[in-house]
Amino acid sequence: MALALPAGFRHEAHDTLPSTSAEAFAKARAGDAGNLWITAGEQSAGRGRRGRSWSTDRGNLAASLLLIDPAPAAVAATVSFVAGVALHQAVIDVAGPALADRLALKWPNDLLLDREKVSGILIEGEKLATGFAVVVGIGVNCVAHPEITGAYPATDFAARGIAVEADALFAALAVRMASELARWDRGAGFAQTRSAWLARSGGLGEAIRVNLADRTVDGRFADLDDAGRLILLRADGRRETISAGDVFFAAAM
């Protein structure tokens, strides 16, 4: 696929891959300088959060962006919010502004359509001799979606009668990601990214349940802190800061 990328970015397209993120890390270990997009028409062994598998059917988007030393290690993970904002904007670029009210970002890394998961974002990092490699993996359900028992409900754009073609979405995403990375400014501009993410968030101010590794907590989604952690307002008035967990809205509990 021939594509004019923003200045400083490259693209390597594959017909099939086990994992675009695994391929991106292989490039990093071989000395790639980063700002490299890897896409695949079909992905057989993609990864989700907490080791979950995520296959990508043909017609869906599987893309990973390799970044080398994108930010100080302490703030590098906030690139997840950069990707979320960029993806939200890219979908609207392709599908039209009327879709905006049906889209929402769910903490920490999902894009929802009508409150069902239509995309996941996974941020992974690895320390290499040449620098800290960060891979932003993005999978979007354009024409099909997996049936995952016990997980947050999923959907795809085609199932909702919305035409989102994978190549067109990637072209828009590449442009939006470059713009949002510039705003993020190696983490120094995260306050702006945070505001943009919150403006597109789902569940802010609502009752939610968060499944943690060792327990489940209920409360209201109050805010994000300056590191991107979720602030949960408990029934007794306490504010609990959560670094990682699976969020469910009240209607899905």
GROMACS .gro file of C-alpha atoms in nm:
model
  253
    1MET     CA    1   0.000   0.000   0.000
    2ALA     CA    2   0.155   0.329  -0.114
    3LEU     CA    3   0.095   0.601   0.142
    4ALA     CA    4   0.231   0.949   0.194
    5LEU     CA    5   0.321   0.960   0.563
    6PRO     CA    6   0.392   1.264   0.777
    7ALA     CA    7   0.754   1.377   0.761
    8GLY     CA    8   0.989   1.159   0.964
    9PHE     CA    9   0.768   0.846   0.963
   10ARG     CA   10   0.802   0.525   0.762
   11HIS     CA   11   0.564   0.240   0.685
   12GLU     CA   12   0.621  -0.129   0.625
   13ALA     CA   13   0.312  -0.320   0.505
   14HIS     CA   14   0.279  -0.699   0.528
   15ASP     CA   15   0.009  -0.926   0.394
   16THR     CA   16   0.020  -1.152   0.701
   17LEU     CA   17   0.211  -1.149   1.027
   18PRO     CA   18   0.181  -1.330   1.358
   19SER     CA   19   0.198  -0.991   1.534
   20THR     CA   20   0.269  -0.639   1.411
   21SER     CA   21   0.405  -0.549   1.754
   22ALA     CA   22   0.638  -0.848   1.761
   23GLU     CA   23   0.765  -0.745   1.418
   24ALA     CA   24   0.819  -0.390   1.541
   25PHE     CA   25   1.026  -0.514   1.835
   26ALA     CA   26   1.230  -0.732   1.598
   27LYS     CA   27   1.307  -0.421   1.395
   28ALA     CA   28   1.408  -0.236   1.713
   29ARG     CA   29   1.642  -0.515   1.819
   30ALA     CA   30   1.800  -0.502   1.473
   31GLY     CA   31   1.878  -0.135   1.524
   32ASP     CA   32   1.585   0.046   1.363
   33ALA     CA   33   1.577   0.415   1.454
   34GLY     CA   34   1.201   0.420   1.515
   35ASN     CA   35   0.904   0.619   1.385
   36LEU     CA   36   0.821   0.305   1.189
   37TRP     CA   37   0.468   0.181   1.129
   38ILE     CA   38   0.414  -0.192   1.077
   39THR     CA   39   0.077  -0.304   0.937
   40ALA     CA   40  -0.062  -0.642   0.836
   41GLY     CA   41  -0.363  -0.739   0.631
   42GLU     CA   42  -0.410  -1.033   0.864
   43GLN     CA   43  -0.264  -1.101   1.209
   44SER     CA   44  -0.273  -1.446   1.367
   45ALA     CA   45  -0.110  -1.400   1.709
   46GLY     CA   46  -0.168  -1.044   1.823
   47ARG     CA   47  -0.159  -0.953   2.190
   48GLY     CA   48  -0.395  -0.767   2.417
   49ARG     CA   49  -0.359  -0.647   2.774
   50ARG     CA   50  -0.270  -0.900   3.044
   51GLY     CA   51  -0.151  -1.154   2.787
   52ARG     CA   52  -0.487  -1.190   2.612
   53SER     CA   53  -0.476  -1.302   2.250
   54TRP     CA   54  -0.612  -1.070   1.979
   55SER     CA   55  -0.638  -1.206   1.627
   56THR     CA   56  -0.709  -0.968   1.337
   57ASP     CA   57  -0.931  -1.082   1.051
   58ARG     CA   58  -0.866  -0.957   0.701
   59GLY     CA   59  -1.038  -0.624   0.654
   60ASN     CA   60  -0.965  -0.510   1.009
   61LEU     CA   61  -0.674  -0.282   1.095
   62ALA     CA   62  -0.365  -0.422   1.266
   63ALA     CA   63  -0.098  -0.155   1.310
   64SER     CA   64   0.197  -0.097   1.541
   65LEU     CA   65   0.416   0.210   1.571
   66LEU     CA   66   0.777   0.170   1.685
   67LEU     CA   67   0.918   0.464   1.880
   68ILE     CA   68   1.273   0.482   2.016
   69ASP     CA   69   1.322   0.690   2.330
   70PRO     CA   70   0.991   0.876   2.277
   71ALA     CA   71   0.992   1.019   2.630
   72PRO     CA   72   1.157   0.974   2.970
   73ALA     CA   73   1.075   0.625   3.097
   74ALA     CA   74   0.864   0.763   3.383
   75VAL     CA   75   0.610   0.916   3.143
   76ALA     CA   76   0.648   0.700   2.832
   77ALA     CA   77   0.336   0.495   2.912
   78THR     CA   78   0.116   0.802   2.873
   79VAL     CA   79   0.162   0.763   2.497
   80SER     CA   80  -0.141   0.532   2.531
   81PHE     CA   81  -0.359   0.842   2.572
   82VAL     CA   82  -0.190   1.002   2.270
   83ALA     CA   83  -0.287   0.699   2.064
   84GLY     CA   84  -0.643   0.700   2.196
   85VAL     CA   85  -0.702   1.063   2.101
   86ALA     CA   86  -0.541   1.013   1.760
   87LEU     CA   87  -0.751   0.705   1.686
   88HIS     CA   88  -1.076   0.873   1.795
   89GLN     CA   89  -1.002   1.163   1.561
   90ALA     CA   90  -0.897   0.934   1.275
   91VAL     CA   91  -1.223   0.736   1.288
   92ILE     CA   92  -1.421   1.059   1.265
   93ASP     CA   93  -1.201   1.173   0.975
   94VAL     CA   94  -1.297   0.858   0.785
   95ALA     CA   95  -1.656   0.798   0.898
   96GLY     CA   96  -1.771   1.157   0.941
   97PRO     CA   97  -1.845   1.390   1.234
   98ALA     CA   98  -2.194   1.249   1.290
   99LEU     CA   99  -2.030   0.944   1.449
  100ALA     CA  100  -1.862   1.148   1.724
  101ASP     CA  101  -2.148   1.112   1.973
  102ARG     CA  102  -2.133   0.731   1.942
  103LEU     CA  103  -1.759   0.704   2.005
  104ALA     CA  104  -1.586   0.717   2.342
  105LEU     CA  105  -1.249   0.634   2.491
  106LYS     CA  106  -1.255   0.392   2.782
  107TRP     CA  107  -0.973   0.398   3.035
  108PRO     CA  108  -0.706   0.292   2.992
  109ASN     CA  109  -0.684   0.188   2.628
  110ASP     CA  110  -1.006   0.109   2.440
  111LEU     CA  111  -1.218   0.285   2.180
  112LEU     CA  112  -1.591   0.218   2.216
  113LEU     CA  113  -1.870   0.241   1.963
  114ASP     CA  114  -2.214   0.256   2.124
  115ARG     CA  115  -2.038   0.149   2.446
  116GLU     CA  116  -1.899  -0.170   2.293
  117LYS     CA  117  -1.530  -0.225   2.224
  118VAL     CA  118  -1.431  -0.156   1.865
  119SER     CA  119  -1.058  -0.110   1.916
  120GLY     CA  120  -0.783  -0.186   2.164
  121ILE     CA  121  -0.447  -0.018   2.219
  122LEU     CA  122  -0.151  -0.192   2.380
  123ILE     CA  123   0.168  -0.012   2.484
  124GLU     CA  124   0.480  -0.225   2.536
  125GLY     CA  125   0.836  -0.125   2.609
  126GLU     CA  126   1.178  -0.287   2.602
  127LYS     CA  127   1.518  -0.155   2.707
  128LEU     CA  128   1.774  -0.208   2.431
  129ALA     CA  129   2.138  -0.117   2.392
  130THR     CA  130   2.033   0.149   2.140
  131GLY     CA  131   1.762   0.300   2.360
  132PHE     CA  132   1.418   0.239   2.508
  133ALA     CA  133   1.187   0.088   2.245
  134VAL     CA  134   0.815   0.159   2.281
  135VAL     CA  135   0.561  -0.010   2.055
  136VAL     CA  136   0.208   0.126   2.022
  137GLY     CA  137  -0.011  -0.160   1.900
  138ILE     CA  138  -0.355  -0.072   1.764
  139GLY     CA  139  -0.621  -0.316   1.649
  140VAL     CA  140  -0.948  -0.189   1.504
  141ASN     CA  141  -1.256  -0.400   1.426
  142CYS     CA  142  -1.354  -0.258   1.089
  143VAL     CA  143  -1.548  -0.555   0.947
  144ALA     CA  144  -1.541  -0.829   1.214
  145HIS     CA  145  -1.495  -0.871   1.586
  146PRO     CA  146  -1.399  -1.155   1.819
  147GLU     CA  147  -1.643  -1.315   2.056
  148ILE     CA  148  -1.462  -1.306   2.390
  149THR     CA  149  -1.646  -1.480   2.672
  150GLY     CA  150  -1.649  -1.290   3.000
  151ALA     CA  151  -1.479  -0.981   2.861
  152TYR     CA  152  -1.615  -0.638   2.774
  153PRO     CA  153  -1.862  -0.670   2.481
  154ALA     CA  154  -1.711  -0.610   2.137
  155THR     CA  155  -1.848  -0.496   1.803
  156ASP     CA  156  -1.723  -0.381   1.463
  157PHE     CA  157  -1.806  -0.088   1.240
  158ALA     CA  158  -1.960  -0.297   0.962
  159ALA     CA  159  -2.196  -0.467   1.208
  160ARG     CA  160  -2.332  -0.120   1.292
  161GLY     CA  161  -2.367  -0.020   0.928
  162ILE     CA  162  -2.063   0.210   0.930
  163ALA     CA  163  -1.809   0.196   0.646
  164VAL     CA  164  -1.455   0.222   0.785
  165GLU     CA  165  -1.198   0.083   0.542
  166ALA     CA  166  -0.874  -0.029   0.706
  167ASP     CA  167  -0.631   0.139   0.463
  168ALA     CA  168  -0.818   0.470   0.478
  169LEU     CA  169  -0.827   0.452   0.857
  170PHE     CA  170  -0.455   0.384   0.876
  171ALA     CA  171  -0.380   0.682   0.651
  172ALA     CA  172  -0.584   0.909   0.878
  173LEU     CA  173  -0.435   0.753   1.192
  174ALA     CA  174  -0.077   0.809   1.075
  175VAL     CA  175  -0.147   1.180   1.028
  176ARG     CA  176  -0.334   1.219   1.356
  177MET     CA  177  -0.073   1.024   1.552
  178ALA     CA  178   0.208   1.247   1.427
  179SER     CA  179   0.010   1.555   1.530
  180GLU     CA  180  -0.077   1.419   1.874
  181LEU     CA  181   0.280   1.305   1.940
  182ALA     CA  182   0.393   1.661   1.867
  183ARG     CA  183   0.135   1.797   2.114
  184TRP     CA  184   0.240   1.539   2.375
  185ASP     CA  185   0.598   1.665   2.327
  186ARG     CA  186   0.781   1.367   2.483
  187GLY     CA  187   0.545   1.377   2.779
  188ALA     CA  188   0.596   1.747   2.856
  189GLY     CA  189   0.259   1.825   2.697
  190PHE     CA  190   0.065   1.549   2.866
  191ALA     CA  191  -0.166   1.801   3.034
  192GLN     CA  192  -0.301   1.891   2.688
  193THR     CA  193  -0.325   1.524   2.589
  194ARG     CA  194  -0.506   1.446   2.914
  195SER     CA  195  -0.762   1.722   2.848
  196ALA     CA  196  -0.820   1.599   2.493
  197TRP     CA  197  -0.863   1.242   2.618
  198LEU     CA  198  -1.108   1.341   2.893
  199ALA     CA  199  -1.316   1.536   2.640
  200ARG     CA  200  -1.363   1.209   2.450
  201SER     CA  201  -1.392   0.976   2.748
  202GLY     CA  202  -1.676   0.744   2.832
  203GLY     CA  203  -1.807   0.712   3.186
  204LEU     CA  204  -1.662   1.029   3.336
  205GLY     CA  205  -1.868   1.108   3.644
  206GLU     CA  206  -2.054   0.777   3.618
  207ALA     CA  207  -2.065   0.473   3.842
  208ILE     CA  208  -1.807   0.217   3.732
  209ARG     CA  209  -1.658  -0.109   3.850
  210VAL     CA  210  -1.285  -0.173   3.819
  211ASN     CA  211  -1.151  -0.526   3.822
  212LEU     CA  212  -0.801  -0.520   3.969
  213ALA     CA  213  -0.555  -0.807   3.985
  214ASP     CA  214  -0.656  -0.893   4.343
  215ARG     CA  215  -0.998  -0.735   4.399
  216THR     CA  216  -1.291  -0.545   4.252
  217VAL     CA  217  -1.375  -0.186   4.347
  218ASP     CA  218  -1.683   0.027   4.276
  219GLY     CA  219  -1.718   0.402   4.264
  220ARG     CA  220  -1.747   0.697   4.031
  221PHE     CA  221  -1.496   0.783   3.760
  222ALA     CA  222  -1.386   1.120   3.895
  223ASP     CA  223  -1.081   1.215   3.687
  224LEU     CA  224  -0.736   1.122   3.559
  225ASP     CA  225  -0.432   1.236   3.752
  226ASP     CA  226  -0.126   1.393   3.591
  227ALA     CA  227   0.023   1.047   3.525
  228GLY     CA  228  -0.290   0.914   3.353
  229ARG     CA  229  -0.407   0.706   3.650
  230LEU     CA  230  -0.780   0.673   3.710
  231ILE     CA  231  -0.918   0.851   4.015
  232LEU     CA  232  -1.212   0.662   4.161
  233LEU     CA  233  -1.448   0.834   4.406
  234ARG     CA  234  -1.569   0.568   4.652
  235ALA     CA  235  -1.911   0.571   4.819
  236ASP     CA  236  -1.756   0.682   5.149
  237GLY     CA  237  -1.596   0.985   4.985
  238ARG     CA  238  -1.244   0.843   4.960
  239ARG     CA  239  -1.054   0.896   4.635
  240GLU     CA  240  -0.861   0.593   4.517
  241THR     CA  241  -0.592   0.615   4.249
  242ILE     CA  242  -0.577   0.317   4.014
  243SER     CA  243  -0.282   0.242   3.787
  244ALA     CA  244  -0.417  -0.063   3.603
  245GLY     CA  245  -0.748  -0.244   3.581
  246ASP     CA  246  -1.048  -0.335   3.365
  247VAL     CA  247  -1.331  -0.081   3.375
  248PHE     CA  248  -1.699  -0.169   3.342
  249PHE     CA  249  -1.975   0.090   3.324
  250ALA     CA  250  -2.276   0.053   3.554
  251ALA     CA  251  -2.500  -0.075   3.272
  252ALA     CA  252  -2.253  -0.356   3.199
  253MET     CA  253  -2.205  -0.473   3.559
   0.00000   0.00000   0.00000
